[in-house]
Structure formats: C-alpha cells, structure tokens
Short mmCIF file of C-alpha atoms in Angstrom, two decimals:
data_model
loop_
_atom_site.label_atom_id
_atom_site.label_comp_id
_atom_site.label_asym_id
_atom_site.label_seq_id
_atom_site.Cartn_x
_atom_site.Cartn_y
_atom_site.Cartn_z
CA ASP A 1 43.81 -0.77 -52.61
CA GLU A 2 42.91 2.78 -51.58
CA GLU A 3 42.22 3.66 -55.20
CA ASP A 4 39.95 0.61 -55.51
CA GLU A 5 37.95 1.75 -52.49
CA GLU A 6 37.51 5.23 -53.99
CA ASP A 7 36.29 3.73 -57.28
CA ASP A 8 33.92 1.33 -55.52
CA PRO A 9 30.50 3.05 -55.09
CA SER A 10 29.57 0.90 -52.08
CA ALA A 11 32.77 1.86 -50.28
CA ALA A 12 32.32 5.55 -51.11
CA ALA A 13 28.70 5.65 -49.91
CA PRO A 14 29.41 6.11 -46.15
CA THR A 15 31.72 9.11 -46.78
CA ALA A 16 29.58 10.70 -49.48
CA ALA A 17 26.76 11.77 -47.12
CA PRO A 18 28.95 13.86 -44.77
CA ALA A 19 30.72 15.41 -47.75
CA ALA A 20 27.40 16.61 -49.18
CA ASN A 21 27.26 19.37 -46.56
CA GLY A 22 30.93 20.17 -46.84
CA ASN A 23 31.30 19.38 -43.12
CA GLY A 24 31.24 15.90 -41.66
CA HIS A 25 30.01 17.12 -38.25
CA ALA A 26 27.29 19.23 -39.78
CA ALA A 27 26.07 16.24 -41.75
CA ALA A 28 25.95 14.14 -38.60
CA ALA A 29 23.99 16.85 -36.79
CA ASP A 30 21.55 17.13 -39.69
CA GLY A 31 21.12 13.39 -39.61
CA ALA A 32 20.34 13.41 -35.88
CA GLY A 33 17.16 15.42 -36.46
CA PRO A 34 15.19 12.73 -38.30
CA ASP A 35 16.51 10.06 -35.89
CA GLU A 36 15.28 12.03 -32.87
CA GLY A 37 11.94 12.61 -34.53
CA ASP A 38 11.62 8.92 -35.27
CA ALA A 39 12.43 8.15 -31.65
CA ASN A 40 9.72 10.54 -30.45
CA LYS A 41 7.26 8.96 -32.84
CA SER A 42 8.26 5.54 -31.54
CA VAL A 43 7.67 6.64 -27.94
CA ALA A 44 4.28 8.06 -28.86
CA ILE A 45 3.35 4.82 -30.63
CA ASP A 46 4.51 2.78 -27.62
CA GLU A 47 2.41 4.88 -25.25
CA THR A 48 -0.62 4.51 -27.50
CA MET A 49 -0.09 0.76 -27.71
CA TYR A 50 0.27 0.57 -23.93
CA ALA A 51 -2.96 2.49 -23.44
CA ASP A 52 -4.71 0.22 -25.94
CA SER A 53 -3.30 -2.85 -24.17
CA GLU A 54 -4.53 -1.55 -20.81
CA GLU A 55 -8.00 -1.01 -22.24
CA GLN A 56 -8.03 -4.46 -23.82
CA ALA A 57 -6.86 -6.07 -20.57
CA TRP A 58 -9.65 -4.33 -18.69
CA GLU A 59 -12.24 -5.48 -21.22
CA VAL A 60 -10.98 -9.07 -21.06
CA LEU A 61 -11.13 -9.11 -17.27
CA GLU A 62 -14.65 -7.70 -17.34
CA VAL A 63 -15.75 -10.41 -19.78
CA ALA A 64 -14.11 -13.06 -17.60
CA ARG A 65 -15.90 -11.69 -14.55
CA VAL A 66 -19.28 -11.98 -16.26
CA ILE A 67 -18.54 -15.51 -17.48
CA PHE A 68 -17.31 -16.82 -14.13
CA THR A 69 -20.24 -15.22 -12.33
CA LYS A 70 -22.64 -17.22 -14.48
CA MET A 71 -20.72 -20.46 -13.84
CA GLY A 72 -21.89 -20.57 -10.22
CA GLU A 73 -19.96 -22.71 -7.76
CA GLU A 74 -17.56 -23.98 -10.42
CA GLY A 75 -16.39 -20.49 -11.34
CA ARG A 76 -16.05 -19.04 -7.84
CA LYS A 77 -12.31 -19.60 -7.53
CA ARG A 78 -11.67 -18.18 -10.99
CA LEU A 79 -13.98 -15.29 -10.19
CA SER A 80 -11.91 -14.48 -7.09
CA HIS A 81 -8.77 -14.46 -9.24
CA THR A 82 -10.49 -12.12 -11.69
CA HIS A 83 -11.50 -9.67 -8.96
CA PHE A 84 -7.92 -9.79 -7.65
CA ALA A 85 -6.54 -9.03 -11.13
CA LEU A 86 -9.01 -6.17 -11.53
CA GLY A 87 -7.91 -4.81 -8.16
CA GLU A 88 -4.25 -4.93 -9.19
CA HIS A 89 -5.09 -3.16 -12.45
CA LEU A 90 -6.97 -0.38 -10.66
CA MET A 91 -4.22 -0.11 -8.05
CA GLU A 92 -1.59 0.43 -10.74
CA ALA A 93 -3.83 3.17 -12.17
CA ASN A 94 -3.94 4.85 -8.70
CA GLN A 95 -7.69 4.23 -8.48
CA PHE A 96 -7.41 2.99 -4.92
CA GLU A 97 -11.06 3.24 -3.88
CA ASN A 98 -12.18 1.19 -6.88
CA ALA A 99 -9.36 -1.26 -6.22
CA VAL A 100 -10.60 -1.69 -2.64
CA GLU A 101 -14.01 -2.69 -3.97
CA GLU A 102 -12.50 -5.40 -6.20
CA PHE A 103 -10.25 -6.73 -3.43
CA ASP A 104 -13.23 -6.80 -1.05
CA LYS A 105 -15.18 -8.90 -3.56
CA CYS A 106 -12.21 -11.23 -3.95
CA LEU A 107 -11.87 -11.49 -0.17
CA ALA A 108 -15.54 -12.36 0.28
CA ILE A 109 -15.26 -15.26 -2.17
CA GLN A 110 -12.02 -16.52 -0.62
CA ARG A 111 -13.52 -16.51 2.86
CA ALA A 112 -16.60 -18.34 1.61
CA MET A 113 -14.39 -21.09 0.15
CA ALA A 114 -11.78 -21.43 2.94
CA THR A 115 -11.26 -19.06 5.83
CA GLY A 116 -7.68 -18.29 6.80
CA SER A 117 -5.96 -19.26 3.57
CA ARG A 118 -2.70 -17.73 2.42
CA SER A 119 -4.55 -16.32 -0.59
CA GLU A 120 -6.76 -14.45 1.85
CA ALA A 121 -3.68 -13.04 3.56
CA GLU A 122 -2.32 -11.86 0.21
CA THR A 123 -5.59 -10.10 -0.61
CA LEU A 124 -5.61 -8.46 2.82
CA PHE A 125 -2.07 -7.23 2.23
CA TYR A 126 -3.09 -5.57 -1.06
CA LEU A 127 -6.13 -4.09 0.67
CA ALA A 128 -3.82 -2.55 3.26
CA LEU A 129 -1.68 -1.02 0.51
CA CYS A 130 -4.74 0.53 -1.13
CA HIS A 131 -5.99 1.97 2.15
CA GLN A 132 -2.53 3.29 2.96
CA ASN A 133 -2.24 5.06 -0.39
CA ALA A 134 -5.71 6.52 0.15
CA SER A 135 -4.69 7.76 3.65
CA GLN A 136 -7.29 5.49 5.25
CA TRP A 137 -5.20 4.54 8.26
CA GLU A 138 -7.66 2.56 10.37
CA PRO A 139 -8.69 0.05 7.67
CA ALA A 140 -5.07 -0.14 6.52
CA GLU A 141 -3.93 -1.24 9.98
CA THR A 142 -6.88 -3.61 10.35
CA SER A 143 -6.15 -5.31 7.02
CA ILE A 144 -2.41 -5.72 7.57
CA ARG A 145 -2.94 -7.04 11.11
CA ALA A 146 -5.45 -9.59 9.82
CA ALA A 147 -2.96 -10.73 7.18
CA ILE A 148 -0.22 -11.05 9.83
CA ASP A 149 -2.52 -13.11 12.07
CA ILE A 150 -3.33 -15.55 9.25
CA LEU A 151 0.30 -16.05 8.24
CA ASP A 152 1.42 -16.38 11.85
CA THR A 153 -1.16 -19.15 12.29
CA HIS A 154 0.31 -20.97 9.28
CA ARG A 155 3.82 -20.48 10.63
CA ALA A 156 2.88 -22.00 13.98
CA ARG A 157 1.23 -24.97 12.23
CA HIS A 158 4.33 -25.65 10.12
CA GLU A 159 6.52 -25.42 13.20
CA ARG A 160 4.39 -28.10 14.87
CA GLU A 161 4.63 -30.24 11.75
CA ALA A 162 8.42 -29.89 11.71
CA THR A 163 8.63 -30.87 15.38
CA GLN A 164 6.39 -33.89 14.87
CA ALA A 165 8.36 -34.97 11.82
CA ASP A 166 11.65 -34.71 13.75
CA GLN A 167 10.19 -36.84 16.53
CA LEU A 168 9.03 -39.41 13.99
CA VAL A 169 12.50 -39.53 12.45
CA GLN A 170 14.05 -40.24 15.84
CA GLN A 171 11.50 -42.98 16.49
CA LEU A 172 12.05 -44.60 13.11
CA ARG A 173 15.80 -44.58 13.54
CA SER A 174 15.42 -46.20 16.95
CA ASP A 175 13.11 -48.85 15.50
CA ALA A 176 15.47 -49.51 12.61
CA ALA A 177 18.38 -50.12 14.95
CA ALA A 178 16.53 -52.97 16.68
CA ALA A 179 14.57 -54.24 13.67
CA PRO A 180 15.43 -57.36 11.68
CA GLU A 181 17.07 -56.99 8.31
CA ALA A 182 13.78 -57.60 6.51
CA ASP A 183 12.29 -54.41 8.04
CA LYS A 184 15.32 -52.14 7.75
CA THR A 185 14.65 -51.19 4.12
CA ARG A 186 11.06 -50.21 4.86
CA LEU A 187 12.04 -48.23 7.95
CA ALA A 188 14.81 -46.48 6.05
CA ALA A 189 12.30 -45.36 3.40
CA GLU A 190 9.88 -44.13 6.07
CA THR A 191 12.72 -42.29 7.79
CA GLU A 192 13.66 -40.58 4.53
CA THR A 193 10.03 -39.51 3.99
CA ALA A 194 9.80 -38.12 7.52
CA GLU A 195 13.08 -36.24 7.09
CA LYS A 196 11.80 -34.66 3.87
CA ALA A 197 8.56 -33.65 5.61
CA ALA A 198 10.53 -32.03 8.43
CA ALA A 199 12.75 -30.17 5.95
CA ASP A 200 9.75 -28.95 3.94
CA ALA A 201 8.02 -27.74 7.10
CA ARG A 202 11.11 -25.86 8.25
CA GLU A 203 11.43 -24.31 4.79
CA GLU A 204 7.84 -23.09 5.01
CA VAL A 205 8.52 -21.67 8.46
CA ALA A 206 11.55 -19.75 7.16
CA SER A 207 9.57 -18.40 4.20
CA LEU A 208 6.68 -17.31 6.38
CA GLN A 209 9.01 -15.66 8.88
CA GLU A 210 10.49 -13.60 6.06
CA ILE A 211 7.03 -12.58 4.80
CA LEU A 212 5.91 -11.75 8.33
CA ALA A 213 8.96 -9.54 8.81
CA ASP A 214 8.06 -7.63 5.63
CA MET A 215 4.44 -7.27 6.75
CA SER A 216 5.50 -6.08 10.19
CA GLN A 217 7.62 -3.43 8.51
CA ARG A 218 4.64 -2.44 6.38
CA LEU A 219 2.53 -2.10 9.53
CA GLN A 220 5.20 0.15 11.03
CA ASP A 221 5.21 2.23 7.84
CA ILE A 222 1.44 2.65 8.04
CA GLN A 223 1.66 3.75 11.66
CA ASP A 224 4.47 6.18 10.85
CA ASP A 225 2.50 7.63 7.94
CA ARG A 226 -0.54 8.00 10.19
CA LYS A 227 1.46 9.87 12.84
CA LEU A 228 3.03 12.09 10.19
CA ALA A 229 -0.35 12.93 8.66
CA SER A 230 -1.75 13.67 12.12
CA ALA A 231 1.18 15.95 12.97
CA GLN A 232 0.83 17.79 9.66
CA ALA A 233 -2.91 18.24 10.24
CA ARG A 234 -2.32 19.61 13.74
CA ALA A 235 0.37 21.96 12.46
CA LEU A 236 -1.98 23.23 9.76
CA ILE A 237 -4.77 23.77 12.28
CA ASN A 238 -2.45 25.60 14.64
CA GLN A 239 -1.33 27.78 11.77
CA VAL A 240 -4.85 28.65 10.69
CA LEU A 241 -6.49 28.75 14.14
CA PRO A 242 -5.35 32.28 15.17
CA THR A 243 -7.19 33.74 12.16
CA VAL A 244 -10.43 31.90 12.90
CA PRO A 245 -13.16 33.36 15.19
CA SER A 246 -13.37 31.85 18.66
CA ALA A 247 -16.80 30.33 17.97
CA VAL A 248 -15.29 28.32 15.14
CA GLN A 249 -12.14 27.44 17.07
CA ALA A 250 -14.23 25.53 19.60
CA GLY A 251 -15.01 22.90 16.98
CA THR A 252 -11.54 22.43 15.54
CA ALA A 253 -10.00 20.17 18.18
CA ILE A 254 -8.09 17.27 16.64
CA ASP A 255 -7.35 14.01 18.35
CA ALA A 256 -4.15 11.96 18.11
CA ALA A 257 -5.42 10.14 15.01
CA GLY A 258 -5.77 13.41 13.11
CA THR A 259 -9.57 13.42 12.96
CA ALA A 260 -11.86 16.16 14.24
CA PRO A 261 -14.68 15.10 16.59
CA ALA A 262 -18.18 15.76 15.34
CA ALA A 263 -19.41 17.34 18.58
CA PRO A 264 -16.63 18.42 20.98
CA ALA A 265 -17.74 18.73 24.60
CA ALA A 266 -16.73 22.06 26.14
CA PRO A 267 -13.06 22.23 25.20
CA LYS A 268 -10.73 24.00 27.60
CA VAL A 269 -9.93 26.59 24.96
CA VAL A 270 -13.40 28.07 25.36
CA HIS A 271 -12.98 28.58 29.11
CA ASP A 272 -9.52 30.02 28.69
CA LEU A 273 -10.69 32.48 26.07
CA THR A 274 -13.66 33.50 28.22
CA ALA A 275 -11.43 34.13 31.23
CA ALA A 276 -9.10 36.21 29.11
CA VAL A 277 -11.95 38.29 27.78
CA LYS A 278 -13.26 38.93 31.32
CA ARG A 279 -9.84 39.99 32.55
CA LYS A 280 -9.56 42.49 29.72
CA ALA A 281 -13.01 43.90 30.43
CA LYS A 282 -12.44 44.71 34.15
CA PRO A 283 -10.45 47.96 33.69
CA ALA A 284 -13.15 49.36 31.42
CA GLU A 285 -15.91 48.72 34.03
CA ALA A 286 -14.25 50.53 37.01
CA PRO A 287 -15.70 54.07 37.16
CA SER A 288 -13.00 55.27 39.56
CA GLU A 289 -10.33 54.88 36.93
CA LYS A 290 -12.17 57.02 34.38
CA LYS A 291 -10.78 60.52 34.01
CA PRO A 292 -13.41 63.29 33.72
CA ARG A 293 -13.44 65.21 30.54
CA ALA A 294 -12.45 68.83 30.63
CA ASP A 295 -15.88 69.90 29.42
CA ASP A 296 -17.62 68.10 32.34
CA ALA A 297 -15.21 69.17 35.11
CA GLN A 298 -14.98 72.93 34.36
CA PRO A 299 -18.09 74.95 33.54
CA GLY A 300 -17.75 77.65 30.96
CA PRO A 301 -17.28 81.37 31.98
CA ALA A 302 -20.36 83.25 33.08
CA GLN A 303 -21.77 85.54 30.51
#
C-alpha cells in the first residue's frame, strides 16, 4: 500500500511541495508569505467595502429624508425615523455635534405627533450620549433627566393599570362565585382577560424599572465626568496660574462646573495680591532704615 501511495501522483502532491525546498519547515514558511499577503489584501478590501457601504447608507438616508419631507403629514413618522438613523450614523462616526442636530430634528417631529412617548425618551437618551461625548454637561444632564421623567410617567401609569386589573380580577371572581351557571363561563373569560392585562402591566413596569435604573446610572456617569473635567480644569489653571501676570489671573476664576465667568467681580485674589505688594513696599519707603553711602557721609580730604 505504501508503494501504491508513492506511485499515485495525487497522494504524492502534498509532500512534493515541502520537498522542493529540501526542508519541510522552510517550505511552510515560504508558503506563509503569500497567505499573509492575501489576508492583508482581504482586510484592505473589507475596509474599502465598509467605507463604500457607509457612504451608500448615508446617501440612501439622505434620499429618504428628501422623499419623506415632500410627503407632508403622511411622511412625518418615517421622517423622524430617518433623522434618528442619520443621528446614529453620525454618532458612530464620532460626529457628535452633527448627530445632535439630527436627533433634535427627530425630537421635534416626535413631540409634534405625541408628547411624552417612549420614542421621545429614546431620542433624548441618545441626545444625552452625544452631549456627554462632546463634554457638553448641562444639555447632557437635561436630556437624560427628561428621558427619565417620561419613562417614570409610563411606569407609574402601568402600575396603576396593574392595580386596577388586579381589583377587577378580584371583583370578577367574587361575582363568579355567586353567579348562576349560565354566567360562569362568561365571567371566567373576563377574569382571564383581566389577569392577562394585570400580568402585561406588571411586565411593563419591570421592564421600565430596569431601563430607568440604566438611565439613572448614565446620569451618575455624566455627573461624575463633569466633576472630573472640572477638577482637571482647575488643576490645569492652578498649574499655569503662577506663571501668568496678576492682571490676567484676575479673570481666570473657575466655578464648580468648570467654566470661567465672563466678567468676574473683584475676586479676593486681587485684594490679597495688592496687600502683599504693599507689605513688601513698606521697608523700601522708610528713610530711617536707609544706610548712607560712604561718599555722602565722609567728605574727601582737603586739598
């Protein structure tokens, strides 16, 4: 059998390539070069295709935006979805300011159709992320708080619905116990419907509580990032301040939010520096402490 394998060209083919270099390992290493080059070419092709796909997606969304804008009232909901998709696309490309513009347009349409919807809360959440990544702390907090308020309103409504459904179930069960046989089937069906409504409402409450917990954590992250940025700004100012003239130092006060006021009103630093300067000047103004020069105190010898 071994002789048959050596005579068979197809069986000898796998071993012939390593033998061509006289060293099986060397042949494998030589073979790795073209494979690696092919892999690099494949990666380059994939990146080019991804870039082309991104450009095509952008063009499609732009065309959709134009079409839905011309559709008037009928295309408003689709137009809001398009602005949201454009915002996501820009956000992934780290173009946060442009993404904010698209999310704002989406939000305006959503609020015109139905204020306080869960879609509005989702858009507000993405707005908060964009502002956070752009270090715009105030609008980031405002957006995330607005989203939390909307979802908390929905949670409270579903809790009321669950409570009402539970009360209805208890009432239907009480009625069924005293009802004639002809009504028991109907009451049983109504009880089952009320039980399902209560279960669905409680499920919505649980889902919203989970989302609210995530959003509350995001709010805490924004606040932590804001404090960190403020502390870093103050540290940088304190590091640079000693090398800056006193006239410039007076306008470099930074508040807790990390922003410099446009027109600071007589900061204490100015008074402190002035007092220090005056204290240093006093010894130089006292004539009694001056020592007379030798030339002034002793006249020269008479000629």
